[in-house]
Coordinates of C-alpha atoms and ligand atoms in Angstrom, one line a residue:
X284 CA -15.5 2.2 -5.3
X285 CA -14.4 0.3 -1.9
X286 CA -11.5 0.7 -0.8
X287 CA -11.5 -2.8 0.4
X288 CA -11.9 -4.4 -3.1
X289 CA -8.9 -5.8 -4.9
X290 CA -8.1 -2.5 -7.4
X291 CA -8.5 0.0 -5.0
X292 CA -5.6 -2.8 -2.4
X293 CA -3.1 -2.6 -5.4
X294 CA -3.2 1.1 -5.8
X295 CA -3.5 1.5 -2.5
X296 CA 0.4 -0.9 -3.2
X297 CA 1.2 1.6 -5.8
X298 CA 0.9 4.7 -3.8
X299 CA 3.4 2.9 -0.4
X300 CA 5.6 2.1 -3.7
X301 CA 6.0 4.6 -4.2
X302 CA 5.9 6.9 -1.8
X303 CA 8.5 4.7 0.2
X304 CA 11.2 4.4 -2.6
X305 CA 10.9 7.4 -4.7
X306 CA 10.2 10.6 -2.0
X307 CA 11.4 10.7 1.3
X308 CA 9.7 8.8 3.8
X309 CA 8.8 9.0 7.3
X310 CA 6.7 7.4 9.6
X311 CA 4.5 10.8 8.7
X312 CA 4.6 10.4 5.2
X313 CA 3.1 6.6 5.3
X314 CA 1.2 7.0 8.0
X315 CA -0.7 10.2 4.9
X316 CA -0.8 7.7 2.6
X317 CA -2.7 5.0 4.5
X318 CA -5.1 7.3 4.9
X319 CA -6.3 8.9 2.0
X320 CA -6.8 4.8 2.2
X321 CA -9.2 4.7 4.1
X322 CA -6.9 2.3 7.4
X323 CA -6.4 4.5 10.7
X324 CA -2.8 4.9 10.7
X325 CA -0.9 7.6 13.4
X326 CA 1.8 8.3 12.5
X327 CA 4.2 8.5 16.0
X328 CA 3.8 11.1 18.0
X329 CA 1.3 13.5 15.4
X330 CA -2.0 14.1 17.7
X331 CA -4.6 11.4 16.5
X332 CA -6.8 14.1 16.3
X333 CA -5.8 14.5 13.1
X334 CA -5.3 10.6 11.8
X335 CA -9.5 10.7 10.3
X336 CA -12.6 12.1 11.1
X337 CA -12.6 8.6 11.8
X338 CA -11.0 8.4 14.3
X339 CA -12.8 9.9 17.2
X340 CA -15.5 7.1 17.3
X341 CA -12.9 4.5 17.4
X342 CA -13.0 3.3 20.6
X343 CA -10.9 -0.4 22.3
X344 CA -11.3 -3.3 21.2
X345 CA -11.3 -6.4 24.0
X346 CA -8.5 -8.1 22.1
X347 CA -6.8 -4.8 20.8
X348 CA -3.7 -3.9 23.0
X349 CA -4.4 0.3 23.1
X350 CA -1.8 2.5 24.5
X351 CA -2.3 6.4 24.1
X352 CA -1.8 8.5 22.2
X353 CA 0.1 12.8 24.2
X354 CA -0.6 14.2 21.5
X355 CA -0.9 18.8 23.9
X356 CA -3.9 18.2 26.0
X357 CA -5.2 15.7 23.8
X358 CA -5.2 12.1 24.8
X359 CA -7.1 9.8 22.9
X360 CA -6.7 5.9 23.1
X361 CA -4.8 4.2 19.2
X362 CA -4.5 0.7 18.8
X363 CA -1.0 0.1 18.4
X364 CA -1.8 -1.9 15.8
X365 CA -2.6 1.7 14.5
X366 CA 1.0 3.0 15.2
X367 CA 3.2 3.3 12.5
X368 CA 7.1 3.9 13.8
X369 CA 10.2 4.7 12.6
X370 CA 10.8 1.0 12.3
X371 CA 7.3 0.2 10.8
X372 CA 9.1 2.5 7.5
X373 CA 12.2 0.7 7.5
X374 CA 10.8 -3.3 7.3
X375 CA 7.4 -1.4 5.2
X376 CA 10.8 -0.2 2.6
X377 CA 11.9 -3.7 2.0
X378 CA 8.4 -5.1 1.7
X379 CA 8.3 -2.2 -1.0
X380 CA 10.7 -4.0 -3.0
X381 CA 10.3 -7.1 -3.1
X382 CA 6.4 -5.4 -5.2
X383 CA 8.1 -3.4 -7.0
X384 CA 9.9 -6.0 -9.2
X385 CA 6.8 -7.8 -9.0
X386 CA 5.2 -4.9 -11.2
X387 CA 8.8 -5.6 -13.1
X388 CA 8.9 -8.8 -13.7
X389 CA 9.0 -8.9 -17.8
X390 CA 6.2 -11.4 -17.9
X391 CA 3.1 -13.1 -16.5
X392 CA 5.4 -15.9 -16.0
X393 CA 8.0 -14.3 -13.7
X394 CA 5.0 -12.4 -11.6
X395 CA 3.4 -15.6 -10.8
X396 CA 6.2 -16.9 -9.6
X397 CA 7.8 -14.5 -8.0
X398 CA 3.9 -13.8 -6.8
X399 CA 3.9 -17.3 -4.9
X400 CA 6.8 -16.8 -3.0
X401 CA 5.1 -13.5 -0.9
X402 CA 3.0 -15.8 -0.6
X403 CA 3.8 -18.5 0.2
X404 CA 6.3 -16.8 3.2
X405 CA 3.7 -13.9 4.5
X406 CA 0.2 -15.3 3.3
X407 CA -1.8 -17.4 5.9
X408 CA -5.1 -18.6 5.4
X409 CA -7.8 -16.2 3.8
X410 CA -10.5 -14.6 6.6
X411 CA -12.9 -12.2 7.2
X412 CA -13.0 -9.2 9.9
X413 CA -14.8 -6.4 10.4
X414 CA -12.1 -4.8 13.1
X415 CA -14.9 -5.3 15.9
X416 CA -17.1 -3.5 14.2
X417 CA -14.6 -0.5 13.1
X418 CA -15.4 -1.8 9.2
X419 CA -17.4 -3.6 6.8
X420 CA -16.9 -7.0 6.7
X421 CA -14.0 -8.0 4.3
X422 CA -11.1 -10.1 3.8
X423 CA -7.4 -10.2 5.6
X424 CA -4.8 -12.6 4.5
X425 CA -2.2 -12.0 6.9
X426 CA -2.0 -14.1 10.1
X427 CA -3.8 -11.5 12.5
X428 CA -5.5 -8.1 12.9
X429 CA -2.4 -6.0 14.6
X430 CA -0.2 -8.2 12.5
X431 CA 2.3 -4.9 11.8
X432 CA 2.6 -3.1 9.1
X433 CA 4.3 -4.4 6.9
X434 CA 3.6 -7.8 7.6
X435 CA -0.1 -6.5 6.1
X436 CA 1.0 -4.6 3.3
X437 CA 3.5 -7.3 1.7
X438 CA 0.3 -10.3 2.2
X439 CA -2.5 -7.8 1.6
X440 CA -0.7 -6.3 -1.9
X441 CA 0.5 -9.8 -3.5
X442 CA -2.7 -11.4 -3.5
X443 CA -4.3 -7.8 -4.6
X444 CA -2.2 -7.8 -7.0
X445 CA -2.8 -12.6 -7.4
X446 CA -5.9 -11.4 -8.2
X447 CA -5.7 -9.0 -11.1
X448 CA -2.8 -11.1 -13.0
X449 CA -5.2 -14.2 -12.8
X450 CA -8.6 -11.4 -14.0
X451 CA -6.6 -9.2 -16.7
X452 CA -3.5 -12.6 -17.1
X453 CA -0.9 -10.2 -17.4
X454 CA 1.3 -9.0 -14.5
X455 CA -1.6 -6.5 -13.5
X456 CA 1.6 -2.9 -14.0
X457 CA 5.3 -1.9 -14.3
X458 CA 7.3 0.2 -13.9
X459 CA 7.5 4.3 -15.9
X460 CA 9.6 3.8 -18.1
X461 CA 10.4 7.8 -18.9
X462 CA 14.3 7.4 -17.3
X463 CA 14.3 9.6 -14.4
X464 CA 10.8 8.7 -13.7
X465 CA 10.8 4.5 -12.9
X466 CA 7.5 4.7 -10.3
X467 CA 5.7 1.9 -10.6
X468 CA 2.5 1.9 -12.1
X469 CA -0.8 -0.1 -12.4
X470 CA -1.9 -1.5 -15.8
X471 CA -5.9 -3.0 -15.6
X472 CA -6.3 -1.8 -19.4
X473 CA -8.1 -4.1 -22.1
X474 CA -5.6 -2.4 -24.5
X475 CA -2.1 -2.1 -25.2
X476 CA 0.0 -2.2 -22.4
X477 CA 0.9 1.2 -19.9
X478 CA 4.4 2.5 -20.9
X479 CA 4.8 5.7 -18.1
X480 CA 3.7 6.5 -15.6
X481 CA 1.0 8.8 -15.7
X482 CA 1.2 11.8 -18.5
X483 CA 3.3 13.5 -16.7
X484 CA 6.5 11.8 -18.4
X485 CA 3.7 9.8 -21.2
X486 CA 4.2 14.3 -22.6
X487 CA 7.7 14.7 -21.4
X488 CA 9.2 12.0 -23.3
X489 CA 6.8 12.7 -26.5
X490 CA 8.3 16.3 -26.2
X491 CA 11.5 14.8 -25.9
X492 CA 11.2 12.4 -29.1
X493 CA 9.9 14.7 -30.9
X494 CA 12.5 16.7 -30.3
X495 CA 15.3 14.3 -31.5
X496 CA 13.7 13.9 -34.5
X497 CA 13.5 17.4 -35.4
Ligands
ZN291 ZN1 7.2 8.7 -15.0

């Protein structure tokens, strides 16, 4: 599955929401999730060589603001837009809250209304970019290639969730029904709606229900 497929973008959105809202978020933890989803991201102060194998090939592209990141004897050019900072994390947490609200919406109409509001605020005319040849061509709806992480996160995630809502004609996810969890999940199956984020919560709740009956 391409990292630019709609489903991959929605999965990235959910993983980022969990890292930002349900764990102790830091520039490092957020950069790690971004890299796991194929984004070039490096936490402020993090050695750039840890930023994934494609990093070494990244050359500053004309028009992209670039700055040096100094690590132990290693100097790598990192585009400013690729560095995740503490203030990015704070802004991304706000964005994550709005995306979780969409997944928690009581129905398709409510989710569509919330997504339309986010898109009206953050999305611009769709455009194709290859980031100067550094990636395959893919569609962006943020204002330009160098917007802050939070703007990119909110606009691209809302777009992906909107496409999935239209594809499946229902809220494309939900919040885990386990009271101690409440983590967001994607739900793109055709059958009855999912209730839990994963097998661990589903099993725990089934065991608890069984004990309550016994
Ligand atoms: Zn759960």
